[in-house]
Coordinates of C-alpha atoms and ligand atoms in Angstrom, one line a residue:
M12 CA -23.2 49.8 -66.3
K13 CA -22.2 46.2 -65.2
E14 CA -23.4 45.4 -61.7
I15 CA -21.1 43.2 -59.7
D16 CA -20.3 42.4 -56.1
F17 CA -16.6 42.7 -56.1
L18 CA -13.9 44.0 -58.4
L19 CA -10.5 42.2 -58.2
I20 CA -7.4 43.8 -59.5
N21 CA -3.8 42.6 -60.2
P22 CA -1.7 45.8 -59.9
W23 CA 1.0 47.2 -62.0
I24 CA 4.6 46.3 -61.3
Y25 CA 7.1 49.2 -60.7
D26 CA 10.6 47.8 -61.1
F27 CA 13.8 47.7 -63.1
S28 CA 12.7 44.5 -64.8
A29 CA 9.8 42.2 -64.8
H30 CA 9.1 39.2 -67.0
D31 CA 6.2 36.8 -67.3
F32 CA 8.1 33.7 -66.3
W33 CA 4.9 32.0 -65.3
L34 CA 4.0 35.0 -63.1
K35 CA 0.4 35.1 -62.0
P36 CA -1.3 36.5 -58.8
Y37 CA -2.2 32.9 -57.7
G38 CA -3.8 34.0 -54.4
L39 CA -6.1 36.6 -56.0
L40 CA -7.2 34.2 -58.7
K41 CA -7.9 31.6 -56.1
L42 CA -10.0 34.1 -54.1
A43 CA -11.8 34.9 -57.4
G44 CA -12.6 31.2 -58.0
K45 CA -13.9 30.8 -54.5
L46 CA -16.0 34.0 -54.5
R47 CA -17.6 32.8 -57.8
K48 CA -18.3 29.4 -56.3
A49 CA -20.0 31.2 -53.3
G50 CA -22.3 33.0 -55.7
Y51 CA -20.6 36.4 -55.8
K52 CA -20.6 38.3 -59.1
I53 CA -17.0 39.4 -59.7
H54 CA -15.0 41.2 -62.3
Y55 CA -11.2 40.8 -62.7
I56 CA -8.8 43.4 -64.1
D57 CA -5.3 42.2 -64.8
L58 CA -3.2 45.3 -65.1
L59 CA -0.3 43.2 -66.4
D60 CA -2.4 41.7 -69.2
P61 CA 0.0 41.3 -72.1
F62 CA -2.9 40.4 -74.5
H63 CA -5.0 43.6 -74.0
P64 CA -6.1 44.7 -77.5
D65 CA -5.7 48.4 -76.7
L66 CA -2.0 48.2 -75.7
P67 CA 0.1 50.7 -77.8
K68 CA 2.5 47.8 -78.6
S69 CA 2.0 44.1 -78.1
P70 CA 4.7 42.7 -75.8
K71 CA 6.8 39.8 -77.3
R72 CA 5.7 36.4 -76.2
K73 CA 8.0 33.4 -75.7
L74 CA 7.9 29.7 -75.3
F75 CA 5.5 27.8 -73.1
G76 CA 3.3 30.8 -72.3
T77 CA 6.1 33.0 -71.0
G78 CA 6.9 36.4 -72.4
H79 CA 7.2 40.2 -71.8
F80 CA 4.8 42.7 -70.3
Y81 CA 4.0 46.0 -71.8
K82 CA 6.2 48.7 -70.1
E83 CA 6.7 52.4 -69.9
A84 CA 9.8 54.1 -68.5
I85 CA 9.2 56.2 -65.4
P86 CA 11.5 58.2 -63.1
K87 CA 13.7 56.1 -60.9
P88 CA 13.0 56.5 -57.1
D89 CA 15.6 58.7 -55.5
F90 CA 17.0 55.8 -53.4
F91 CA 18.2 54.2 -56.5
R92 CA 20.4 57.0 -57.9
D93 CA 23.4 54.7 -57.8
V94 CA 21.8 51.8 -59.6
P95 CA 22.8 51.9 -63.3
R96 CA 19.5 50.7 -64.7
R97 CA 16.3 52.3 -65.9
F98 CA 13.0 52.0 -64.0
F99 CA 9.6 51.1 -65.5
R100 CA 6.0 50.7 -64.8
Y101 CA 4.9 47.3 -66.2
G102 CA 1.3 46.8 -67.3
L103 CA -1.6 48.7 -69.0
P104 CA -1.4 52.5 -69.5
F105 CA -3.5 54.3 -66.9
S106 CA -6.0 55.4 -69.6
I107 CA -6.9 51.8 -70.3
F108 CA -7.4 51.1 -66.6
L109 CA -9.8 54.1 -66.4
R110 CA -11.8 52.7 -69.2
E111 CA -11.9 49.3 -67.6
V112 CA -13.2 50.6 -64.3
S113 CA -15.6 53.2 -65.6
G114 CA -18.3 50.8 -66.7
L115 CA -18.5 48.9 -63.4
R116 CA -20.7 49.3 -60.3
F117 CA -19.3 47.3 -57.4
K118 CA -19.6 46.9 -53.6
G119 CA -15.9 46.5 -52.8
V120 CA -12.5 46.0 -54.3
M121 CA -10.0 43.3 -53.7
L122 CA -6.3 43.9 -54.3
T123 CA -3.1 42.1 -54.0
C124 CA 0.7 42.8 -54.0
T125 CA 3.3 40.0 -54.3
M126 CA 6.8 41.3 -53.8
T127 CA 7.3 43.6 -50.8
Y128 CA 9.0 46.2 -53.1
W129 CA 6.1 46.2 -55.6
Y130 CA 3.9 48.2 -53.3
P131 CA 3.8 51.3 -55.5
G132 CA 1.4 49.5 -57.9
L133 CA -0.9 48.8 -54.9
F134 CA -0.6 52.3 -53.5
T135 CA -1.5 53.8 -56.9
L136 CA -4.7 51.8 -56.8
I137 CA -5.4 52.7 -53.1
D138 CA -5.0 56.4 -54.1
F139 CA -7.4 56.0 -57.0
F140 CA -10.1 54.2 -55.1
A141 CA -9.8 56.4 -52.0
K142 CA -10.2 59.5 -54.3
Y143 CA -12.9 58.3 -56.7
F144 CA -14.8 55.6 -54.7
P145 CA -14.2 56.7 -51.1
K146 CA -17.0 54.7 -49.7
K147 CA -16.1 51.4 -51.2
P148 CA -14.2 49.1 -48.9
L149 CA -10.8 47.7 -49.9
Y150 CA -9.6 44.2 -49.1
I151 CA -5.9 43.7 -49.5
G152 CA -4.0 40.4 -49.7
G153 CA -0.7 39.1 -50.9
I154 CA 2.8 38.8 -49.5
Y155 CA 3.5 42.5 -49.1
A156 CA 0.4 43.0 -46.8
K157 CA 1.5 40.0 -44.7
L158 CA 5.1 40.9 -44.3
C159 CA 4.9 44.7 -44.2
L160 CA 1.6 45.3 -42.5
K161 CA 2.9 48.3 -40.5
H162 CA 4.1 50.0 -43.6
L163 CA 0.7 49.5 -45.3
E164 CA -1.2 50.6 -42.2
N165 CA 0.9 53.7 -41.9
F166 CA 0.2 54.7 -45.5
I167 CA -3.5 54.3 -45.3
E168 CA -3.9 55.8 -41.8
T169 CA -1.8 58.9 -42.7
N170 CA -3.4 59.5 -46.1
Y171 CA -6.9 58.1 -45.9
P172 CA -7.9 57.7 -42.2
W173 CA -11.6 57.4 -43.1
L174 CA -11.1 54.6 -45.6
R175 CA -12.8 51.2 -44.9
W176 CA -10.2 48.6 -45.5
D177 CA -9.0 45.2 -44.2
I178 CA -6.3 42.7 -45.0
V179 CA -7.0 39.2 -46.1
R180 CA -5.1 37.4 -43.4
E181 CA -7.0 34.2 -42.7
D182 CA -7.5 31.4 -45.2
I183 CA -9.8 32.2 -48.1
D184 CA -12.7 30.1 -46.9
T185 CA -12.8 31.8 -43.5
F186 CA -12.5 35.2 -45.2
I187 CA -15.5 34.4 -47.5
S188 CA -17.6 33.2 -44.5
K189 CA -16.9 36.6 -42.8
L190 CA -17.7 38.5 -46.0
K191 CA -21.1 36.8 -46.1
E192 CA -22.0 38.4 -42.8
T193 CA -22.0 41.7 -44.6
Y194 CA -22.6 41.0 -48.3
E195 CA -25.1 38.6 -49.6
P196 CA -23.9 37.0 -52.9
S197 CA -26.0 38.5 -55.7
G198 CA -25.5 35.7 -58.2
K199 CA -25.7 31.9 -58.4
P200 CA -22.9 29.6 -57.3
F201 CA -20.5 28.9 -60.1
S202 CA -19.8 25.4 -61.3
H203 CA -16.3 25.1 -59.9
S204 CA -14.0 26.8 -57.4
Y205 CA -10.6 26.5 -59.3
P206 CA -8.5 29.6 -59.4
A207 CA -10.2 31.8 -62.0
F208 CA -7.6 31.6 -64.9
D209 CA -10.6 31.7 -67.3
L210 CA -11.3 35.4 -66.3
Q211 CA -8.1 36.3 -68.2
R212 CA -8.4 37.4 -71.9
H213 CA -6.3 34.4 -72.8
I214 CA -4.9 31.5 -70.8
P215 CA -1.3 31.0 -71.9
Y216 CA -0.7 28.6 -68.9
V217 CA -2.2 27.6 -65.6
V218 CA -0.4 27.7 -62.3
I219 CA -0.8 24.6 -60.0
L220 CA -0.1 24.5 -56.3
T221 CA -0.1 21.0 -54.9
S222 CA 1.0 21.9 -51.4
Q223 CA 1.5 24.8 -49.1
G224 CA 4.7 25.7 -47.3
C225 CA 8.0 23.9 -47.1
P226 CA 9.5 21.6 -44.5
F227 CA 12.9 23.3 -44.8
S228 CA 14.0 26.6 -43.2
C229 CA 16.5 28.5 -45.2
P230 CA 17.6 31.7 -43.5
Y231 CA 16.7 33.9 -46.5
C232 CA 13.3 32.5 -47.2
A233 CA 9.8 33.6 -46.0
S234 CA 8.1 30.3 -46.7
K235 CA 7.9 29.3 -43.0
K236 CA 6.7 32.8 -42.0
L237 CA 3.9 32.8 -44.6
Y238 CA 2.9 29.2 -44.2
P239 CA 4.1 27.7 -40.8
Y240 CA 2.9 24.2 -41.7
F241 CA 3.7 22.0 -44.7
I242 CA 0.5 20.6 -46.2
Q243 CA 0.1 18.6 -49.3
H244 CA -3.3 18.5 -51.1
E245 CA -5.0 15.3 -52.3
P246 CA -3.3 14.0 -55.5
E247 CA -6.7 13.1 -57.0
E248 CA -7.9 16.8 -56.7
I249 CA -4.8 18.0 -58.5
I250 CA -5.2 15.4 -61.4
E251 CA -8.8 16.7 -61.8
E252 CA -7.7 20.3 -61.9
I253 CA -5.0 19.7 -64.5
S254 CA -7.5 17.6 -66.5
F255 CA -10.1 20.3 -66.2
W256 CA -7.9 23.1 -67.7
H257 CA -6.5 20.9 -70.4
Q258 CA -9.8 19.4 -71.6
R259 CA -12.0 22.3 -71.2
F260 CA -9.7 25.1 -72.3
G261 CA -6.9 23.3 -74.2
V262 CA -4.2 24.5 -71.8
L263 CA -0.9 22.8 -72.5
D264 CA 1.5 24.5 -70.1
F265 CA 1.3 24.1 -66.3
A266 CA 3.7 25.8 -63.9
F267 CA 4.0 24.4 -60.4
Y268 CA 4.3 27.1 -57.7
D269 CA 5.1 24.6 -54.9
D270 CA 8.0 25.3 -52.6
A271 CA 8.7 21.6 -52.0
L272 CA 7.2 19.7 -54.9
L273 CA 9.3 16.6 -54.6
V274 CA 8.9 16.0 -50.9
N275 CA 7.1 12.7 -50.2
F276 CA 7.4 12.0 -53.9
E277 CA 6.0 8.5 -54.0
K278 CA 2.8 9.3 -52.2
H279 CA 2.3 12.7 -53.8
L280 CA 3.8 13.9 -57.1
A281 CA 4.3 10.4 -58.4
V282 CA 0.6 9.7 -57.8
I283 CA -0.3 12.9 -59.6
L284 CA 1.9 12.2 -62.6
E285 CA 0.8 8.6 -62.9
G286 CA -2.8 9.9 -62.9
V287 CA -2.0 12.4 -65.6
L288 CA -0.4 9.7 -67.7
K289 CA -3.3 7.3 -67.1
R290 CA -5.7 9.9 -68.4
G291 CA -3.5 10.4 -71.5
L292 CA -3.1 14.2 -70.9
R293 CA -0.3 15.4 -73.1
V294 CA 0.8 18.5 -71.3
R295 CA 4.0 20.3 -70.4
F296 CA 5.1 21.0 -66.8
H297 CA 7.4 23.8 -65.6
T298 CA 9.0 24.5 -62.2
P299 CA 9.9 28.2 -62.0
N300 CA 10.3 27.6 -58.2
A301 CA 13.4 25.5 -57.7
L302 CA 13.1 21.7 -57.1
H303 CA 15.1 20.0 -54.4
A304 CA 17.8 18.2 -56.2
R305 CA 18.4 15.8 -53.3
F306 CA 15.1 14.1 -54.1
I307 CA 16.0 13.4 -57.8
D308 CA 17.2 9.9 -58.7
L309 CA 16.9 8.1 -61.9
E310 CA 13.4 6.8 -61.0
V311 CA 12.1 10.3 -60.2
A312 CA 13.8 11.8 -63.2
S313 CA 12.3 9.2 -65.5
L314 CA 8.7 9.8 -64.3
L315 CA 9.2 13.6 -64.6
K316 CA 10.3 13.1 -68.2
K317 CA 7.6 10.7 -69.1
A318 CA 4.9 13.0 -67.7
G319 CA 6.0 16.0 -69.7
F320 CA 8.3 18.1 -67.5
T321 CA 9.9 20.6 -69.8
T322 CA 11.4 23.3 -67.7
I323 CA 13.2 22.2 -64.5
R324 CA 14.9 24.7 -62.2
L325 CA 17.0 23.4 -59.3
G326 CA 18.2 25.2 -56.2
L327 CA 21.9 25.1 -55.8
E328 CA 22.7 28.4 -54.1
R329 CA 26.5 28.1 -54.2
I330 CA 29.2 25.5 -54.0
E331 CA 30.8 26.5 -50.7
D332 CA 29.7 28.4 -47.6
R333 CA 26.1 27.2 -48.1
L334 CA 23.4 28.7 -46.0
D335 CA 20.9 25.9 -46.2
Q336 CA 20.8 22.2 -45.7
K337 CA 18.7 21.3 -48.7
V338 CA 21.3 19.7 -50.9
T339 CA 25.0 18.6 -51.0
L340 CA 27.1 18.8 -54.1
E341 CA 27.1 15.0 -54.3
E342 CA 23.3 15.0 -54.3
F343 CA 23.2 17.8 -56.8
E344 CA 25.5 15.9 -59.2
R345 CA 23.5 12.7 -58.8
A346 CA 20.4 14.6 -59.7
I347 CA 22.0 16.1 -62.8
Y348 CA 23.3 12.7 -63.9
S349 CA 19.8 11.2 -63.4
L350 CA 18.1 14.0 -65.3
F351 CA 20.4 13.6 -68.3
K352 CA 20.1 9.9 -68.3
A353 CA 16.3 10.1 -68.2
G354 CA 16.4 12.1 -71.5
F355 CA 16.4 15.8 -70.4
N356 CA 19.0 18.1 -72.0
S357 CA 20.6 21.4 -71.0
S358 CA 17.7 23.4 -72.5
N359 CA 15.3 21.8 -70.1
L360 CA 17.5 22.5 -67.0
G361 CA 18.7 25.5 -65.0
A362 CA 20.1 26.0 -61.5
Y363 CA 19.7 29.1 -59.3
I364 CA 22.7 30.7 -57.7
L365 CA 22.2 33.1 -54.9
F366 CA 23.9 36.4 -55.8
G367 CA 24.3 39.5 -53.7
L368 CA 24.2 38.1 -50.2
P369 CA 25.5 40.3 -47.3
N370 CA 29.3 40.3 -47.6
E371 CA 29.1 38.6 -50.9
D372 CA 32.1 36.6 -52.1
F373 CA 32.0 37.4 -55.8
D374 CA 34.8 34.9 -56.6
L375 CA 32.7 32.1 -55.1
V376 CA 29.7 33.1 -57.4
K377 CA 32.1 32.9 -60.4
R378 CA 33.3 29.5 -59.3
T379 CA 29.8 28.3 -58.9
L380 CA 29.0 29.5 -62.4
L381 CA 31.9 27.5 -63.8
Y382 CA 31.0 24.5 -61.8
L383 CA 27.5 24.5 -63.4
E384 CA 29.0 25.0 -66.9
K385 CA 31.1 21.8 -66.3
L386 CA 27.9 20.0 -65.4
K387 CA 26.2 21.4 -68.5
V388 CA 23.5 23.1 -66.5
P389 CA 22.6 26.6 -67.5
P390 CA 23.1 29.0 -64.5
Y391 CA 20.5 31.5 -63.4
L392 CA 21.5 34.2 -60.9
A393 CA 18.9 34.7 -58.2
E394 CA 19.6 38.2 -56.9
F395 CA 19.1 38.3 -53.2
S396 CA 16.2 40.2 -51.8
P397 CA 16.1 40.6 -48.0
I398 CA 12.7 39.4 -46.8
P399 CA 11.4 40.8 -43.5
G400 CA 11.1 38.3 -40.7
T401 CA 14.0 36.1 -42.0
P402 CA 17.4 35.8 -40.2
L403 CA 19.2 37.1 -43.3
F404 CA 17.1 40.2 -43.3
E405 CA 18.5 41.1 -39.9
L406 CA 22.0 40.6 -41.2
A407 CA 21.3 42.5 -44.4
K408 CA 20.1 45.5 -42.2
E409 CA 23.6 45.7 -40.9
T410 CA 25.4 45.5 -44.3
S411 CA 22.9 47.5 -46.4
R412 CA 23.2 51.1 -47.6
Y413 CA 19.4 51.4 -47.4
P414 CA 16.8 51.7 -44.6
L415 CA 15.5 48.2 -45.2
Q416 CA 13.3 48.1 -42.1
E417 CA 11.4 51.3 -43.0
E418 CA 11.3 51.2 -46.8
P419 CA 10.2 48.0 -48.6
L420 CA 11.2 49.6 -51.9
C421 CA 14.8 49.0 -50.8
H422 CA 14.2 45.2 -50.8
N423 CA 14.5 45.3 -54.6
N424 CA 17.0 42.7 -55.6
T425 CA 18.2 44.5 -58.7
T426 CA 19.7 47.2 -56.4
F427 CA 21.9 44.6 -54.5
P428 CA 20.3 45.9 -51.3
A429 CA 22.5 43.9 -48.9
L430 CA 25.6 45.6 -50.1
K431 CA 27.1 48.9 -48.9
N432 CA 28.9 49.6 -52.2
P433 CA 27.8 47.2 -54.9
P434 CA 30.8 46.9 -57.3
W435 CA 28.7 47.4 -60.5
E436 CA 31.5 46.4 -62.9
V437 CA 32.1 43.1 -61.1
I438 CA 28.3 42.5 -61.0
H439 CA 28.1 43.2 -64.7
E440 CA 30.9 40.9 -65.5
I441 CA 29.3 38.0 -63.5
K442 CA 25.9 38.6 -65.2
N443 CA 27.7 38.5 -68.6
L444 CA 29.5 35.3 -67.6
A445 CA 26.2 33.6 -66.7
R446 CA 24.5 34.9 -69.9
G447 CA 27.5 33.7 -72.0
I448 CA 27.3 30.2 -70.4
R449 CA 23.6 30.0 -71.2
A450 CA 24.1 31.2 -74.7
R451 CA 26.8 28.6 -75.3
F452 CA 24.4 25.8 -74.3
K453 CA 21.8 27.2 -76.6
T454 CA 24.1 27.2 -79.5
L455 CA 25.4 23.7 -78.8
E456 CA 21.8 22.4 -78.6
A457 CA 20.8 24.1 -81.8
S458 CA 23.8 22.6 -83.7
Ligands
LIG518 S1 13.9 25.0 -49.5 FE1 13.2 26.7 -50.8 S2 11.1 27.1 -50.2 FE2 12.0 25.8 -48.6 S3 12.7 27.2 -47.0 FE3 14.5 26.8 -48.4 S4 14.4 28.4 -50.0 FE4 12.4 28.4 -48.9

């Protein structure tokens, strides 16, 4: 029996699709790193672990640490009868989870849940611990718990009113200080407090967060609600962190999770990248979260290229009737010109197009795809998910066929939740158009 203080678990994902496009539970791993530093003995179970040796089939891995998760088909929730897609549970089979937990003795469990509509993975774990470890407290963090607290409270109070539980609402340091009032750490302080990527079976990439929040306020985004202030961390600390993972663990791929990585470029990211170059770190950087094209000129693009940026995603949204103020078409085109001139090619680039907004204009989405094709930028459709607390959520409540307020499952973007009657054929056609454009760029680059 392994004695620990806390057990930390990254839950399964229940969804139509899920892909490891640099997808990690950053907050949970950060908490793990700080708990270790405070002297707590912890154990981490990643239920999405694509490298688990007991998986019935190894999921396919792709470039730069990305890849598939293991998945099993499960019945589709009733709400989604009209959605012409299959539904899956992504992650380890339940039997492997049972084996992982059975050898542990712990004082409490810490859980997370990222997307609001992924709560079934969290609820499965709450059910399990309430049934088999009813006296162990549960600490729950992540975006779902912050944005849908009432829904979570309702589930626990209705089913397990005797359960000891809390949500992790304050910053991690404050949370750990409070924890210390009840639980003395049973180990020795660990050597560093970086997010505990080394607790994974394998480190295909590391996620870096150089800032918190975003100075912009797009009406469909929860960034401001989750992080009211925009704070950038010290560049020196970030250089140390990248250097640590690269030199100690040989990590080559780093994904930035920042919402606004290029803001204050000269005093922030430029300093980080100059530091990386000065130390001779030969690494690759990826930006699964969109960069702000308005901040990219030739000088910025050249430094990104020199420092090893390999995957760049830009936020475009659409070419007309834009909802945000973050980029004009002129700024977007200047950014693309600068990126190509600096040596990037189409395979490095991609732009997100919002798809499935309330009262969607499908023709406009098509025109936006063709606009990107002309610019030689692969288009990626970002299907709209209504996020509680945002202005567009309120609008989506009026145009949706689902009870968005009551049921977070209905925020699932694959279902086109903001539409009364999603025209599936048109949606299919648009998705194929986007795929076709991306495939053409791939063929061109390969030839
Ligand atoms: S710029 Fe991006 S992160 Fe910032 S508010 Fe808009 S969508 Fe959110």
